[in-house]
CSV table of C-alpha atoms in Angstrom, one decimal:
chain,number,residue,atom,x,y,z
X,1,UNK,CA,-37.3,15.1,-69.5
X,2,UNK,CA,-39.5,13.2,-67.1
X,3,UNK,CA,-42.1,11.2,-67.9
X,4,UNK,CA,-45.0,12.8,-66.5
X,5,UNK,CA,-48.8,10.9,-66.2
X,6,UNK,CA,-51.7,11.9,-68.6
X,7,UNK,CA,-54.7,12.5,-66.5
X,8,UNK,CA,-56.4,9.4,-67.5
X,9,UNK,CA,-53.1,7.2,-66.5
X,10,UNK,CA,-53.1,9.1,-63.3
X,11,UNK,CA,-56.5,7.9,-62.3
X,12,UNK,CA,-56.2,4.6,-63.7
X,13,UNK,CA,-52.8,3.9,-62.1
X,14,UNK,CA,-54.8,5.2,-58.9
X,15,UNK,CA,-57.6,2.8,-58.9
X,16,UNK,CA,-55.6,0.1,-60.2
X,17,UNK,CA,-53.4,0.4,-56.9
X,18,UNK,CA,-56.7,0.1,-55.0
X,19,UNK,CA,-58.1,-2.8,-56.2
X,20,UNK,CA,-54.3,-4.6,-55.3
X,21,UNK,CA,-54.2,-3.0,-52.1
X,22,UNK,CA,-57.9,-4.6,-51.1
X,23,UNK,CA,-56.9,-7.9,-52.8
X,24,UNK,CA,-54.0,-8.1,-50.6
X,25,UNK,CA,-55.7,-6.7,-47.5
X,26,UNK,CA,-59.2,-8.9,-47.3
X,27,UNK,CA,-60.1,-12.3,-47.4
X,28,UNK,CA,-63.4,-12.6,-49.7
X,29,UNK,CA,-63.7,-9.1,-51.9
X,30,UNK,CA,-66.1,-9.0,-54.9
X,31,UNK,CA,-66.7,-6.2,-57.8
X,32,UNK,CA,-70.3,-5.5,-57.7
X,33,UNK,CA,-71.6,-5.3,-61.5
X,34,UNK,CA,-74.7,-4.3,-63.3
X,35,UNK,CA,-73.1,-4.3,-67.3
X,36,UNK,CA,-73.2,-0.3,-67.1
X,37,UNK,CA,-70.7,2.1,-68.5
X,38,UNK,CA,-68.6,2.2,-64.8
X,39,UNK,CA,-68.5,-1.5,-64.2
X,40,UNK,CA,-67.7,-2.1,-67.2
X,41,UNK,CA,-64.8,0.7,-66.2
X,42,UNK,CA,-63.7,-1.5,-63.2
X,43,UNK,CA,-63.8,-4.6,-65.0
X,44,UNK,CA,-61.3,-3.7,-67.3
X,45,UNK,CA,-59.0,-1.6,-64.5
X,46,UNK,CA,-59.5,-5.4,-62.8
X,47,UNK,CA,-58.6,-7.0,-65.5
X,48,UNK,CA,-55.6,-5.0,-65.5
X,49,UNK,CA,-54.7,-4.7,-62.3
X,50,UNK,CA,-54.0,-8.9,-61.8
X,51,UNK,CA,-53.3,-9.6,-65.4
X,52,UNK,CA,-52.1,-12.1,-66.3
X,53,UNK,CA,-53.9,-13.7,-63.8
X,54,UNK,CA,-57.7,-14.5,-63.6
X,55,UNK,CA,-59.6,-11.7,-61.2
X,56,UNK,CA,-58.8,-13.0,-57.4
X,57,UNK,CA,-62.5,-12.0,-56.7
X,58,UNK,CA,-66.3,-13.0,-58.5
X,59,UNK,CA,-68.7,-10.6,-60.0
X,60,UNK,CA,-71.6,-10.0,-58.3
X,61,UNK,CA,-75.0,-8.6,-60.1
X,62,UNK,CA,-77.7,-7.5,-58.0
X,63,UNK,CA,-80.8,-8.1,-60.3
X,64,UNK,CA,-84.4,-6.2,-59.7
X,65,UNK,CA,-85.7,-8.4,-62.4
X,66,UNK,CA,-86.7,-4.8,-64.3
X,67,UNK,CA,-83.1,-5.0,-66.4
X,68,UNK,CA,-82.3,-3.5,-70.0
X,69,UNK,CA,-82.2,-6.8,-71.5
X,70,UNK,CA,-79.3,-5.4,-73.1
X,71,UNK,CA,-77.2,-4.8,-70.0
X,72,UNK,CA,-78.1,-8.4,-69.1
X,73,UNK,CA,-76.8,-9.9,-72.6
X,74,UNK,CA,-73.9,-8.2,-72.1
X,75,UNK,CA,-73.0,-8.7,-68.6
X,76,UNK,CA,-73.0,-12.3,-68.7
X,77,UNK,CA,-71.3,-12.8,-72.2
X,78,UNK,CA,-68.5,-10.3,-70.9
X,79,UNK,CA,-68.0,-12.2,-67.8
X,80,UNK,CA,-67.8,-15.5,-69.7
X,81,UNK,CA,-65.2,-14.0,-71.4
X,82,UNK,CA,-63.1,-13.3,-68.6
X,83,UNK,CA,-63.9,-16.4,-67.2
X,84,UNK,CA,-64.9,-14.5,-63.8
X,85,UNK,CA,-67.2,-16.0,-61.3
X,86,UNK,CA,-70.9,-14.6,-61.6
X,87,UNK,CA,-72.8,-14.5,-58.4
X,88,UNK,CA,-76.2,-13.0,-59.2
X,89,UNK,CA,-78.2,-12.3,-56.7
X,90,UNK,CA,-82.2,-11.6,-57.2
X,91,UNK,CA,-84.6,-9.3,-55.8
X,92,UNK,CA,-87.2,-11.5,-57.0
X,93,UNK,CA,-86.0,-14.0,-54.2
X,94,UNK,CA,-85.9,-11.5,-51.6
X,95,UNK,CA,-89.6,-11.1,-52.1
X,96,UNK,CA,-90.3,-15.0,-52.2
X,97,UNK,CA,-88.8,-15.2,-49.1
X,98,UNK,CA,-90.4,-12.8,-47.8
X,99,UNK,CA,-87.3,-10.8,-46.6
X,100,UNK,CA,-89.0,-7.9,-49.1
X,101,UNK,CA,-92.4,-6.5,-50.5
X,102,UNK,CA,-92.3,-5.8,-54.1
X,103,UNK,CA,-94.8,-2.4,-54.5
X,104,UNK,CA,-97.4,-1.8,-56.3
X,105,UNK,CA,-98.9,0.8,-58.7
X,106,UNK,CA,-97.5,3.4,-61.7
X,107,UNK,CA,-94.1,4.6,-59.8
X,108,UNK,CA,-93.4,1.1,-58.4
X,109,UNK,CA,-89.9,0.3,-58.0
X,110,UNK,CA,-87.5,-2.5,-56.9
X,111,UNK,CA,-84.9,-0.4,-56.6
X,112,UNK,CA,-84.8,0.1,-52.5
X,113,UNK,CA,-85.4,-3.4,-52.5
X,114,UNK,CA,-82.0,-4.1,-53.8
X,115,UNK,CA,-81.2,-2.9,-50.4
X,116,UNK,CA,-81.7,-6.3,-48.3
X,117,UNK,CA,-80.7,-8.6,-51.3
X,118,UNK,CA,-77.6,-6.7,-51.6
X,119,UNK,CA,-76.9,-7.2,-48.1
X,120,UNK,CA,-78.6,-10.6,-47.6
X,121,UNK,CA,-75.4,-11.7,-50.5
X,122,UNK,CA,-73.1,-10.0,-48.9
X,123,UNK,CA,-73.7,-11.9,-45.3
X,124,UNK,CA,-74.0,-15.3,-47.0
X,125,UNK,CA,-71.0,-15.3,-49.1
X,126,UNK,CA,-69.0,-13.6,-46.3
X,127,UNK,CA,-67.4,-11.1,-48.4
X,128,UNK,CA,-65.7,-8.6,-46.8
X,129,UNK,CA,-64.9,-5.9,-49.1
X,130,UNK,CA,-67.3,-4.9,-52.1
X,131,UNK,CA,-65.9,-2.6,-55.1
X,132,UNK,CA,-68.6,-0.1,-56.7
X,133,UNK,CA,-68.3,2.1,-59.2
X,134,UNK,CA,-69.9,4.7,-57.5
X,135,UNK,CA,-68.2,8.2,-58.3
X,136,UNK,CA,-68.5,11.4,-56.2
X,137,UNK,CA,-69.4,13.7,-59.2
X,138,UNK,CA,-72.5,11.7,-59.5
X,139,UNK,CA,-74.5,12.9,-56.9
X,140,UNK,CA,-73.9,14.8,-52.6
X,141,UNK,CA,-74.6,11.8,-50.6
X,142,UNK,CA,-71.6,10.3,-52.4
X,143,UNK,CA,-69.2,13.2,-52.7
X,144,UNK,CA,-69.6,12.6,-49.0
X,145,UNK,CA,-68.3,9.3,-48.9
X,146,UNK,CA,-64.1,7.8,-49.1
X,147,UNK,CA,-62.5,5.8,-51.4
X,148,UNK,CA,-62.8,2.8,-48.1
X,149,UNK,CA,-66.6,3.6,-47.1
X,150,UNK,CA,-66.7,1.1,-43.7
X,151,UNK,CA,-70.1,-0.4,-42.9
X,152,UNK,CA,-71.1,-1.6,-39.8
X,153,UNK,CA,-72.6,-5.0,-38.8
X,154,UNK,CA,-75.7,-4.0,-40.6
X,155,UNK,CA,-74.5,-3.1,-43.4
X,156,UNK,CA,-75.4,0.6,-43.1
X,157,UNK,CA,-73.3,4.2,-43.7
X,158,UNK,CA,-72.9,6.7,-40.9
X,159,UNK,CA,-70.9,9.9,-43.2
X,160,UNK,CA,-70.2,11.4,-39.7
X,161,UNK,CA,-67.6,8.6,-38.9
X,162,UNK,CA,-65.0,8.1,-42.2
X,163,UNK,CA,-61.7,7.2,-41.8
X,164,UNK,CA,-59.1,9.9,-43.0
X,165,UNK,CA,-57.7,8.7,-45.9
X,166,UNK,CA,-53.8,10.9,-46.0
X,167,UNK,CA,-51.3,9.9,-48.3
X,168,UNK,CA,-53.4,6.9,-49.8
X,169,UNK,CA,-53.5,4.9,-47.1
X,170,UNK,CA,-56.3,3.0,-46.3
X,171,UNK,CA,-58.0,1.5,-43.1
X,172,UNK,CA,-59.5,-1.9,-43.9
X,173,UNK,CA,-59.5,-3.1,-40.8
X,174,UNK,CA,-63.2,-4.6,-39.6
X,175,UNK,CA,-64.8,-7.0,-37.4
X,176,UNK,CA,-66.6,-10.4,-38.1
X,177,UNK,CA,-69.5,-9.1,-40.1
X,178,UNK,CA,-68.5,-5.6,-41.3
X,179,UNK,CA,-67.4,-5.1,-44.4
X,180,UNK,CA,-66.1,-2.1,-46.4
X,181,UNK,CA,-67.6,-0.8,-49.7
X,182,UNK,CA,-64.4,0.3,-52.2
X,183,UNK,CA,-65.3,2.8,-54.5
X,184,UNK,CA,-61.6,3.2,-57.0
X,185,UNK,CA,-63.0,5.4,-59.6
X,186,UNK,CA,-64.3,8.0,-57.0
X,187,UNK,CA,-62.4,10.7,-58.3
X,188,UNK,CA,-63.4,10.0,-61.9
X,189,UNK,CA,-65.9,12.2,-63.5
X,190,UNK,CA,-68.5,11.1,-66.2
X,191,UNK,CA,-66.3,12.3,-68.7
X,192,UNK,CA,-63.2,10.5,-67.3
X,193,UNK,CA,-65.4,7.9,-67.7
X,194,UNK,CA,-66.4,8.2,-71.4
X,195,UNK,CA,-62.8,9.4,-72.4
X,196,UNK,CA,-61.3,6.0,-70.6
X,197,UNK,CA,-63.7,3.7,-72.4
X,198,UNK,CA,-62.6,5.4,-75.8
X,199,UNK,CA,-58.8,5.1,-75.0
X,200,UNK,CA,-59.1,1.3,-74.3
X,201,UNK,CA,-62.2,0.8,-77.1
X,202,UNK,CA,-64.3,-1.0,-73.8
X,203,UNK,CA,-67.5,-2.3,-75.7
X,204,UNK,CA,-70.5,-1.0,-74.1
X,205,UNK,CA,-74.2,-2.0,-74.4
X,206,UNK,CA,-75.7,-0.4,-77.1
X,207,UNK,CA,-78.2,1.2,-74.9
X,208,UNK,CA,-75.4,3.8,-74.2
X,209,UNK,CA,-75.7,5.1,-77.8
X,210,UNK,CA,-78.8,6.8,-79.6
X,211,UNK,CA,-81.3,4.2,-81.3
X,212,UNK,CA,-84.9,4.3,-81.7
X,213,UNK,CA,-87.1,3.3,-78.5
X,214,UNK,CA,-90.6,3.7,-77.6
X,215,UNK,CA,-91.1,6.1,-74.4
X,216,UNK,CA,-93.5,8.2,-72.6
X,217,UNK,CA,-92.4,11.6,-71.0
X,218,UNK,CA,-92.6,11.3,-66.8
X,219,UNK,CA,-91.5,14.3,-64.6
X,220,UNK,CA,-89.5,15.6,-67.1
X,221,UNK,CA,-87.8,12.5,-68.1
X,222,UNK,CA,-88.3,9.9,-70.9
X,223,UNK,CA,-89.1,6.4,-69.3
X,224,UNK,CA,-88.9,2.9,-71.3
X,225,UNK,CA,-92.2,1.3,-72.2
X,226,UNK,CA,-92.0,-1.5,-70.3
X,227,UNK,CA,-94.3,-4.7,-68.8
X,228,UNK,CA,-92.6,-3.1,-65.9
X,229,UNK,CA,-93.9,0.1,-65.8
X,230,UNK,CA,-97.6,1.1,-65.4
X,231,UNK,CA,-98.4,4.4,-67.3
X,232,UNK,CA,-100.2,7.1,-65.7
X,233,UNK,CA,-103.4,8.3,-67.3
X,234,UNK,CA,-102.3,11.1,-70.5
X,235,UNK,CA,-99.1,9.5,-70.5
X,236,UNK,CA,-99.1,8.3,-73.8
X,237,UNK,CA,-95.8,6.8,-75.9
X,238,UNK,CA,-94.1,7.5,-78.5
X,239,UNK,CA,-90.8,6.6,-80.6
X,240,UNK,CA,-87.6,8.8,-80.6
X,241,UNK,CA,-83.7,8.9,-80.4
X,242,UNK,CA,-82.5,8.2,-77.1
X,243,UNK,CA,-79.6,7.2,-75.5
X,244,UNK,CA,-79.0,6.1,-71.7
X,245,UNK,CA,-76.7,7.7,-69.5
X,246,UNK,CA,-76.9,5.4,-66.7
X,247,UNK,CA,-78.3,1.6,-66.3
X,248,UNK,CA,-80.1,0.9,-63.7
X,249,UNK,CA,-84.1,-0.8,-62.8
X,250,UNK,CA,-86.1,0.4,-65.9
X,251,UNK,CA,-88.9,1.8,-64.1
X,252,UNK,CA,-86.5,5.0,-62.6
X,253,UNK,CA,-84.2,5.0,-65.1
X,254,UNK,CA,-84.7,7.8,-67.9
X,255,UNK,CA,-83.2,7.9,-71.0
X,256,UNK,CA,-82.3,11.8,-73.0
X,257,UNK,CA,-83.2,12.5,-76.7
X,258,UNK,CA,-80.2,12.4,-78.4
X,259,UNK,CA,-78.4,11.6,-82.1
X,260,UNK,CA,-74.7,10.3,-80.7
X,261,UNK,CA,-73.9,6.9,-81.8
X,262,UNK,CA,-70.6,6.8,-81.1
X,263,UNK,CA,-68.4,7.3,-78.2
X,264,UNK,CA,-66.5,9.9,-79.6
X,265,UNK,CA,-70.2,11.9,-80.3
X,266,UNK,CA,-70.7,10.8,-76.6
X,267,UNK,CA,-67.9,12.5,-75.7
X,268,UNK,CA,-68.5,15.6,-77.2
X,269,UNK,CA,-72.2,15.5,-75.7
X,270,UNK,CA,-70.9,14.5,-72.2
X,271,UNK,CA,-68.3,17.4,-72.2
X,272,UNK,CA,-71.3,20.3,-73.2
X,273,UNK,CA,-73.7,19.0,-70.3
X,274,UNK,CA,-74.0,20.8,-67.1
X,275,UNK,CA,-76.3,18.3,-65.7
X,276,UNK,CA,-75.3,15.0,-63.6
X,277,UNK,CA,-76.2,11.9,-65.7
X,278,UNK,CA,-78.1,10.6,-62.2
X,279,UNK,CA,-79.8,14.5,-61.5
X,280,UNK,CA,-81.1,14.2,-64.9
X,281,UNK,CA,-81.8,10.2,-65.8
X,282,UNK,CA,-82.7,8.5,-62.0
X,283,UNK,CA,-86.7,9.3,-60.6
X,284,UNK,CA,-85.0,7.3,-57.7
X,285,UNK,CA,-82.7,10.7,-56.6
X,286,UNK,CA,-85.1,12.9,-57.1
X,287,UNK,CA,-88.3,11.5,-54.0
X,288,UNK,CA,-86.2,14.4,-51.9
X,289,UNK,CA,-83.1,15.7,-52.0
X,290,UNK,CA,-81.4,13.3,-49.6
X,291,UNK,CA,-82.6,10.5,-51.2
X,292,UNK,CA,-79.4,8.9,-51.8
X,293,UNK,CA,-77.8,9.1,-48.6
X,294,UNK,CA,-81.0,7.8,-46.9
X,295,UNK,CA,-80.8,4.7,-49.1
X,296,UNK,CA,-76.6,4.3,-48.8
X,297,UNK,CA,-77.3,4.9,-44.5
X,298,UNK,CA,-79.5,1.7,-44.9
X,299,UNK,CA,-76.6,-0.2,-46.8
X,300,UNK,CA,-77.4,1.2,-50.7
X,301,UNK,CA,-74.4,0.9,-53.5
């Protein structure tokens, strides 16, 4: 008999093959990281994919200064373990330079400011291929979008003109000051995710499992009490079980009630939803409904 793939050896052999095929094709790649649950996916398929060798690329962390200190713990204690490279670029010195304008008021947020910093690293450091972790189960705008996702001079995303991908072959190809976003897990889902992490026991930060935080309720969604956040009048907190679904800038990033604190309880929660972890966790997707692909046409993750 054959040996045929498992489903989660399928997709890892896939994105694995990706990440060798943009290490052999560009000059200056780097993985983009935030210490969530799909970074900490590529990481490892990274780690992999040029093992025994050290990654051929640096780590780069886009930082709002509104983290999960818990994500930030872990990212750089995980990097230091892998001895990467950590390029960590701040939105904080996006607004000091004025190159940004940090807002103001209750729904404040740094997370369209991201935008220029992101962009601002990726000119300076010359890199010419970023990997994300972006998946197209997450949300339209990037179901839209190919496993190669060219951007322009700018740094910004026109859908109407992607490369056809046949066969797996990719078109890298780019002039002075382009560069091409590479998204390997785009064909993963959230539970691909969940189901990979508890096949190769990843460690994850424990804001990904239920524990006891203070949080008010906002549009339907429980926010962090945060210095970062400004509450609204009647929005008063309170302490439950919750769990995060997604990391991102604590002041648009919700958490759901929940009792799992494990990844196999994860699992079995993940597999019952109905509801994408960024349609039900991220005020940022929900301003209108194309508010994603207005922020990746500007150069967003």
């Amino acid at each position: 008999m054959p040996y045929e793939l498992s489903h989660l050896q399928t997709l890892e052999a896939e994105a694995i093959h990706i990440m060798r095929e943009v290490a052999a094709e560009f000059e200056r790649p780097v993985l983009l990281f935030s210490g969530g649950k799909d970074s900490l996916v590529m990481l490892r398929l990274a780690e992999k994919a040029f093992w025994p060798g050290q990654l051929p690329f640096p780590v780069m962390h886009v930082d709002t200064g509104h983290n999960f200190p818990e994500a930030i713990e872990y990212r750089d204690r995980r990097v230091a373990e892998l001895n990467a490279r950590l390029v960590v670029a701040k939105v904080e010195d996006s607004i000091a330079a004025g190159r940004a304008v940090d807002e103001t008021g209750p729904r404040r947020s740094r997370n369209r400011l991201q935008i220029v910093t992101l962009l601002d690293a990726i000119r300076e450091n010359r890199f010419d291929a970023a990997f994300g972790g972006a998946r197209r189960d997450e949300e339209r705008a990037r179901a839209k979008e190919r496993v190669f996702s060219f951007r322009d001079e700018h740094g910004q995303w026109d859908p109407k003109a992607q490369r056809p991908e046949l066969w797996h072959l990719y078109n890298g190809r780019h002039r002075r000051g382009e560069h091409v976003r590479v998204f390997p897990i785009s064909n993963w889902t959230e539970l691909d995710v969940w189901e990979y992490i508890a096949r190769e026991g990843i460690e994850l930060p424990s804001i990904y499992f239920a524990h006891r935080r203070r949080v008010f309720r906002r549009d339907g969604m429980l926010l962090a009490d945060s210095e970062h956040i400004e509450r609204l009048p009647g929005e008063e907190p309170f302490e439950t079980s919750v769990r995060f679904r997604t990391v991102g800038d604590m002041t648009v990033t919700g958490g759901v009630e929940s009792t799992a604190a494990t990844v196999e309880e994860v699992v079995a929660e993940i597999a019952a939803t109905r509801v994408t972890e960024r349609g039900e966790t991220r005020a940022d997707d929900r301003t209108t409904e194309a508010a994603m692909e207005d922020r990746k046409r500007q150069g967003y993750f």
